CSV table of C-alpha atoms in Angstrom, one decimal:
chain,number,residue,atom,x,y,z
A,1,MET,CA,-90.4,-89.7,-1.2
A,2,SER,CA,-87.4,-87.9,-2.4
A,3,ASN,CA,-86.4,-90.8,-4.7
A,4,LEU,CA,-89.9,-90.8,-6.3
A,5,LEU,CA,-89.6,-87.0,-6.8
A,6,SER,CA,-86.1,-87.4,-8.3
A,7,ALA,CA,-87.4,-90.1,-10.7
A,8,ALA,CA,-90.3,-87.9,-11.7
A,9,VAL,CA,-88.0,-85.0,-12.3
A,10,LEU,CA,-85.7,-87.2,-14.4
A,11,LEU,CA,-88.6,-88.6,-16.4
A,12,LEU,CA,-89.9,-85.1,-17.0
A,13,ILE,CA,-86.5,-83.9,-18.2
A,14,SER,CA,-86.1,-87.0,-20.4
A,15,ILE,CA,-89.5,-86.3,-22.0
A,16,ILE,CA,-88.6,-82.6,-22.6
A,17,ALA,CA,-85.3,-83.6,-24.1
A,18,ILE,CA,-86.9,-86.1,-26.4
A,19,ALA,CA,-89.5,-83.5,-27.5
A,20,LEU,CA,-86.7,-81.0,-28.2
A,21,VAL,CA,-84.7,-83.5,-30.2
A,22,LEU,CA,-87.8,-84.5,-32.2
A,23,GLY,CA,-88.8,-80.9,-32.7
A,24,MET,CA,-85.4,-80.0,-34.1
A,25,GLY,CA,-84.8,-83.3,-36.0
A,26,LEU,CA,-88.1,-83.8,-37.7
A,27,PRO,CA,-87.9,-80.8,-40.0
A,28,VAL,CA,-84.4,-82.0,-41.1
A,29,ILE,CA,-85.7,-85.5,-41.7
A,30,ASN,CA,-88.7,-84.2,-43.6
A,31,SER,CA,-86.5,-81.9,-45.7
A,32,ALA,CA,-84.2,-84.8,-46.6
A,33,ARG,CA,-87.2,-87.0,-47.4
A,34,GLU,CA,-88.7,-84.3,-49.7
A,35,ALA,CA,-85.3,-83.7,-51.4
A,36,ALA,CA,-84.9,-87.4,-52.1
A,37,GLU,CA,-88.4,-87.6,-53.5
A,38,LEU,CA,-87.7,-84.6,-55.8
A,39,GLN,CA,-84.4,-86.0,-56.9
A,40,GLY,CA,-86.0,-89.3,-57.7
A,41,ALA,CA,-88.6,-87.6,-59.9
A,42,GLU,CA,-85.9,-85.6,-61.6
A,43,ALA,CA,-84.0,-88.8,-62.4
A,44,ASP,CA,-87.0,-90.4,-63.9
A,45,LEU,CA,-87.8,-87.3,-66.0
A,46,HIS,CA,-84.2,-87.0,-67.2
A,47,PHE,CA,-84.5,-90.6,-68.4
A,48,ILE,CA,-87.7,-89.8,-70.3
A,49,ASP,CA,-86.2,-86.6,-71.8
A,50,THR,CA,-83.0,-88.4,-72.9
A,51,TYR,CA,-85.1,-91.2,-74.6
A,52,VAL,CA,-87.3,-88.7,-76.4
A,53,ARG,CA,-84.3,-86.7,-77.7
A,54,THR,CA,-82.7,-89.9,-78.9
A,55,VAL,CA,-85.7,-90.8,-81.0
A,56,ALA,CA,-86.1,-87.2,-82.2
A,57,ARG,CA,-82.5,-87.3,-83.6
A,58,GLU,CA,-83.5,-90.3,-85.8
A,59,GLY,CA,-85.6,-87.9,-87.9
A,60,LYS,CA,-89.2,-87.4,-89.0
A,61,ASP,CA,-91.7,-90.2,-88.4
A,62,SER,CA,-89.4,-92.1,-86.1
A,63,VAL,CA,-91.3,-94.1,-83.5
A,64,ARG,CA,-90.1,-96.1,-80.5
A,65,ILE,CA,-92.2,-97.9,-77.9
A,66,PHE,CA,-90.6,-98.7,-74.5
A,67,SER,CA,-91.8,-99.8,-71.1
A,68,PHE,CA,-91.2,-97.5,-68.2
A,69,THR,CA,-92.0,-98.0,-64.5
A,70,SER,CA,-91.7,-95.6,-61.6
A,71,SER,CA,-93.0,-95.2,-58.1
A,72,LYS,CA,-93.8,-91.6,-58.9
A,73,MET,CA,-97.1,-90.3,-60.2
A,74,PHE,CA,-96.5,-88.4,-63.4
A,75,GLU,CA,-99.1,-86.6,-65.6
A,76,SER,CA,-98.9,-86.3,-69.3
A,77,ILE,CA,-100.1,-83.0,-70.8
A,78,PRO,CA,-100.2,-83.5,-74.6
A,79,GLY,CA,-101.3,-79.9,-75.2
A,80,GLU,CA,-98.1,-78.6,-73.6
A,81,ASP,CA,-95.8,-81.4,-74.9
A,82,ALA,CA,-94.9,-81.9,-71.3
A,83,ILE,CA,-94.8,-84.4,-68.5
A,84,GLN,CA,-95.6,-83.0,-65.1
A,85,TYR,CA,-94.7,-84.1,-61.6
A,86,SER,CA,-96.3,-82.3,-58.6
A,87,MET,CA,-95.6,-82.6,-54.9
A,88,GLU,CA,-96.5,-80.7,-51.7
A,89,THR,CA,-93.5,-79.7,-49.7
A,90,GLN,CA,-92.6,-77.7,-46.6
A,91,THR,CA,-89.1,-77.3,-47.7
A,92,ASN,CA,-88.2,-74.1,-49.5
A,93,PHE,CA,-86.6,-75.5,-52.6
A,94,LEU,CA,-87.8,-72.5,-54.5
A,95,ASP,CA,-89.4,-69.2,-53.4
A,96,TYR,CA,-93.2,-69.5,-53.4
A,97,LEU,CA,-94.8,-68.2,-56.6
A,98,THR,CA,-91.6,-68.1,-58.5
A,99,ARG,CA,-90.2,-70.3,-61.3
A,100,SER,CA,-86.8,-71.6,-62.5
A,101,PHE,CA,-85.8,-73.1,-65.8
A,102,SER,CA,-83.0,-75.6,-66.5
A,103,GLY,CA,-82.7,-77.2,-69.9
A,104,SER,CA,-86.0,-78.9,-70.6
A,105,PHE,CA,-87.1,-78.6,-67.0
A,106,ALA,CA,-89.4,-75.9,-65.5
A,107,TYR,CA,-89.6,-75.7,-61.7
A,108,ILE,CA,-92.7,-73.8,-60.6
A,109,ALA,CA,-93.5,-73.1,-56.9
A,110,GLY,CA,-97.2,-72.5,-56.5
A,111,SER,CA,-100.4,-73.4,-58.3
A,112,ASN,CA,-102.8,-70.4,-58.3
A,113,VAL,CA,-103.6,-70.2,-62.0
A,114,ASP,CA,-107.1,-70.9,-63.4
A,115,CYS,CA,-107.3,-71.8,-67.1
A,116,ILE,CA,-111.0,-71.9,-68.1
A,117,GLU,CA,-113.5,-71.1,-70.8
A,118,LYS,CA,-116.0,-68.4,-69.8
A,119,ASP,CA,-117.2,-65.0,-70.7
A,120,GLY,CA,-114.2,-63.0,-69.5
A,121,ASP,CA,-115.0,-59.6,-70.9
A,122,GLY,CA,-118.8,-59.4,-70.3
A,123,ASP,CA,-119.8,-59.4,-74.0
A,124,GLY,CA,-121.9,-62.6,-73.7
A,125,VAL,CA,-119.4,-64.6,-75.8
A,126,VAL,CA,-117.3,-67.5,-74.3
A,127,ASP,CA,-113.6,-66.7,-74.1
A,128,LEU,CA,-110.4,-68.4,-73.0
A,129,VAL,CA,-109.4,-67.0,-69.7
A,130,ALA,CA,-106.0,-67.3,-67.9
A,131,GLU,CA,-106.0,-65.9,-64.4
A,132,ASN,CA,-103.9,-65.8,-61.3
A,133,ASP,CA,-103.7,-63.6,-58.2
A,134,LYS,CA,-102.2,-60.7,-60.1
A,135,LEU,CA,-103.5,-60.8,-63.7
A,136,ARG,CA,-106.5,-61.9,-65.7
A,137,VAL,CA,-105.9,-62.2,-69.5
A,138,VAL,CA,-108.9,-62.8,-71.8
A,139,PHE,CA,-108.3,-64.4,-75.2
A,140,LYS,CA,-110.8,-64.8,-78.0
A,141,LYS,CA,-112.1,-68.3,-78.7
A,142,ILE,CA,-111.6,-68.7,-82.4
A,143,SER,CA,-112.2,-71.4,-85.0
A,144,GLY,CA,-111.7,-70.3,-88.6
A,145,THR,CA,-109.9,-67.1,-89.5
A,146,VAL,CA,-107.3,-66.1,-87.0
A,147,ASP,CA,-106.0,-62.5,-86.8
A,148,THR,CA,-103.2,-62.6,-84.2
A,149,GLY,CA,-103.6,-58.9,-83.7
A,150,GLU,CA,-107.0,-59.5,-82.1
A,151,VAL,CA,-106.4,-62.7,-80.2
A,152,ILE,CA,-105.9,-60.9,-76.8
A,153,SER,CA,-109.2,-59.2,-75.9
A,154,GLN,CA,-108.1,-57.6,-72.7
A,155,MET,CA,-105.8,-57.8,-69.7
A,156,VAL,CA,-106.9,-56.9,-66.1
A,157,ARG,CA,-104.4,-55.9,-63.4
A,158,LYS,CA,-106.2,-57.3,-60.4
A,159,PHE,CA,-104.6,-55.3,-57.5
A,160,ASP,CA,-106.1,-52.0,-58.8
A,161,ASN,CA,-108.6,-53.5,-61.2
A,162,THR,CA,-107.1,-51.7,-64.2
A,163,THR,CA,-108.2,-53.0,-67.6
A,164,VAL,CA,-105.9,-52.8,-70.6
A,165,TYR,CA,-107.3,-53.3,-74.1
A,166,VAL,CA,-104.6,-54.6,-76.4
A,167,GLY,CA,-104.6,-52.6,-79.6
A,168,ASN,CA,-102.4,-54.8,-81.7
A,169,SER,CA,-100.8,-58.1,-80.7
A,170,SER,CA,-99.9,-59.2,-84.2
A,171,ILE,CA,-97.4,-62.0,-84.8
A,172,VAL,CA,-95.3,-61.1,-87.9
A,173,ILE,CA,-92.9,-63.6,-89.4
A,174,ASP,CA,-89.9,-62.4,-91.5
A,175,GLU,CA,-91.3,-58.8,-91.5
A,176,ASN,CA,-94.2,-59.9,-93.7
A,177,PRO,CA,-97.5,-58.4,-92.3
A,178,SER,CA,-99.6,-60.9,-94.1
A,179,THR,CA,-98.3,-63.7,-91.9
A,180,SER,CA,-100.2,-62.3,-88.9
A,181,VAL,CA,-103.5,-63.6,-90.4
A,182,GLY,CA,-104.4,-67.2,-91.4
A,183,SER,CA,-106.9,-70.0,-90.8
A,184,GLY,CA,-106.7,-71.8,-87.5
A,185,TYR,CA,-108.0,-71.8,-84.0
A,186,THR,CA,-107.3,-70.9,-80.3
A,187,GLU,CA,-107.5,-73.4,-77.5
A,188,ILE,CA,-106.6,-74.0,-73.8
A,189,SER,CA,-103.8,-76.6,-73.5
A,190,LYS,CA,-105.1,-77.8,-70.2
A,191,HIS,CA,-108.3,-76.8,-68.5
A,192,GLY,CA,-108.5,-76.5,-64.7
A,193,TYR,CA,-108.2,-74.5,-61.5
A,194,GLU,CA,-105.2,-74.0,-59.2
A,195,LEU,CA,-102.6,-75.0,-61.9
A,196,PRO,CA,-99.0,-74.0,-62.0
A,197,LEU,CA,-99.5,-72.3,-65.3
A,198,CYS,CA,-102.1,-71.7,-68.0
A,199,GLN,CA,-101.1,-72.0,-71.7
A,200,ILE,CA,-103.2,-70.7,-74.6
A,201,HIS,CA,-102.3,-72.2,-78.0
A,202,VAL,CA,-103.0,-70.3,-81.2
A,203,ALA,CA,-102.6,-72.3,-84.4
A,204,VAL,CA,-102.1,-70.4,-87.6
A,205,GLU,CA,-102.0,-71.8,-91.2
A,206,GLY,CA,-101.2,-69.4,-94.0
A,207,ILE,CA,-98.2,-68.2,-96.0
A,208,ILE,CA,-96.2,-69.6,-93.1
A,209,ASP,CA,-97.7,-72.2,-90.7
A,210,TYR,CA,-96.8,-71.6,-87.0
A,211,ASP,CA,-98.1,-71.9,-83.5
A,212,VAL,CA,-98.2,-69.3,-80.7
A,213,PHE,CA,-98.1,-70.2,-77.1
A,214,TYR,CA,-99.1,-67.7,-74.4
A,215,LYS,CA,-98.2,-68.7,-70.9
A,216,LEU,CA,-99.3,-67.2,-67.5
A,217,TYR,CA,-97.3,-68.7,-64.6
A,218,ALA,CA,-98.3,-68.8,-60.9
A,219,GLY,CA,-97.6,-65.5,-59.3
A,220,ALA,CA,-96.5,-63.8,-62.5
A,221,ASP,CA,-97.8,-60.3,-63.6
A,222,PHE,CA,-96.9,-60.8,-67.2
A,223,ILE,CA,-97.6,-63.1,-70.1
A,224,VAL,CA,-94.8,-65.2,-71.8
A,225,THR,CA,-95.2,-65.5,-75.6
A,226,GLU,CA,-93.5,-68.3,-77.6
A,227,VAL,CA,-93.7,-68.7,-81.4
A,228,ARG,CA,-92.9,-72.1,-83.0
A,229,ILE,CA,-92.6,-72.4,-86.8
């Protein structure tokens, strides 16, 4: 009887020991697997980025077609001139709802941004709306004459429901006020819900042709504005 009891106790101890080892080891294994997956995606994206830059250096109208295979699932986003790779991870590579930039790469942790067309300010007219957990920004949907000073309709700070009406958001090039107005349009670069960012594109043709990109990132309480001439 004592031998059976000893065997049972040893078996129980062995099971507990295995469970403890697995409990401590699995997170390390998962973290290593996720890190390898991310590094593999980065390597593929670096290859694409290098190839694109090589062609770009050849000058205007340069074209190159090449074959590319990868085990990763990438998404092309033409409206943002970007290629996106997404993965769910339990490893804290980056603090949740923060972002980091390195060269041509943007690392975004979180996807709580909606980027949709709807009546965002209650006037019965369809707008372009960028919204996350902290901020809702309403842009006018325009096709025709674009006045950059009136592109942003309103901003709502969601934690206290404070609405800000932007008086003048004009984009002025070379200190020439007339460059703030031209013909063009506004558009959402990628429609959808639970995205890492929402980008609103404003195209302006006038004395100087340029594009404006407004970006709302996951977790951000501010809008990033970029002007490309």
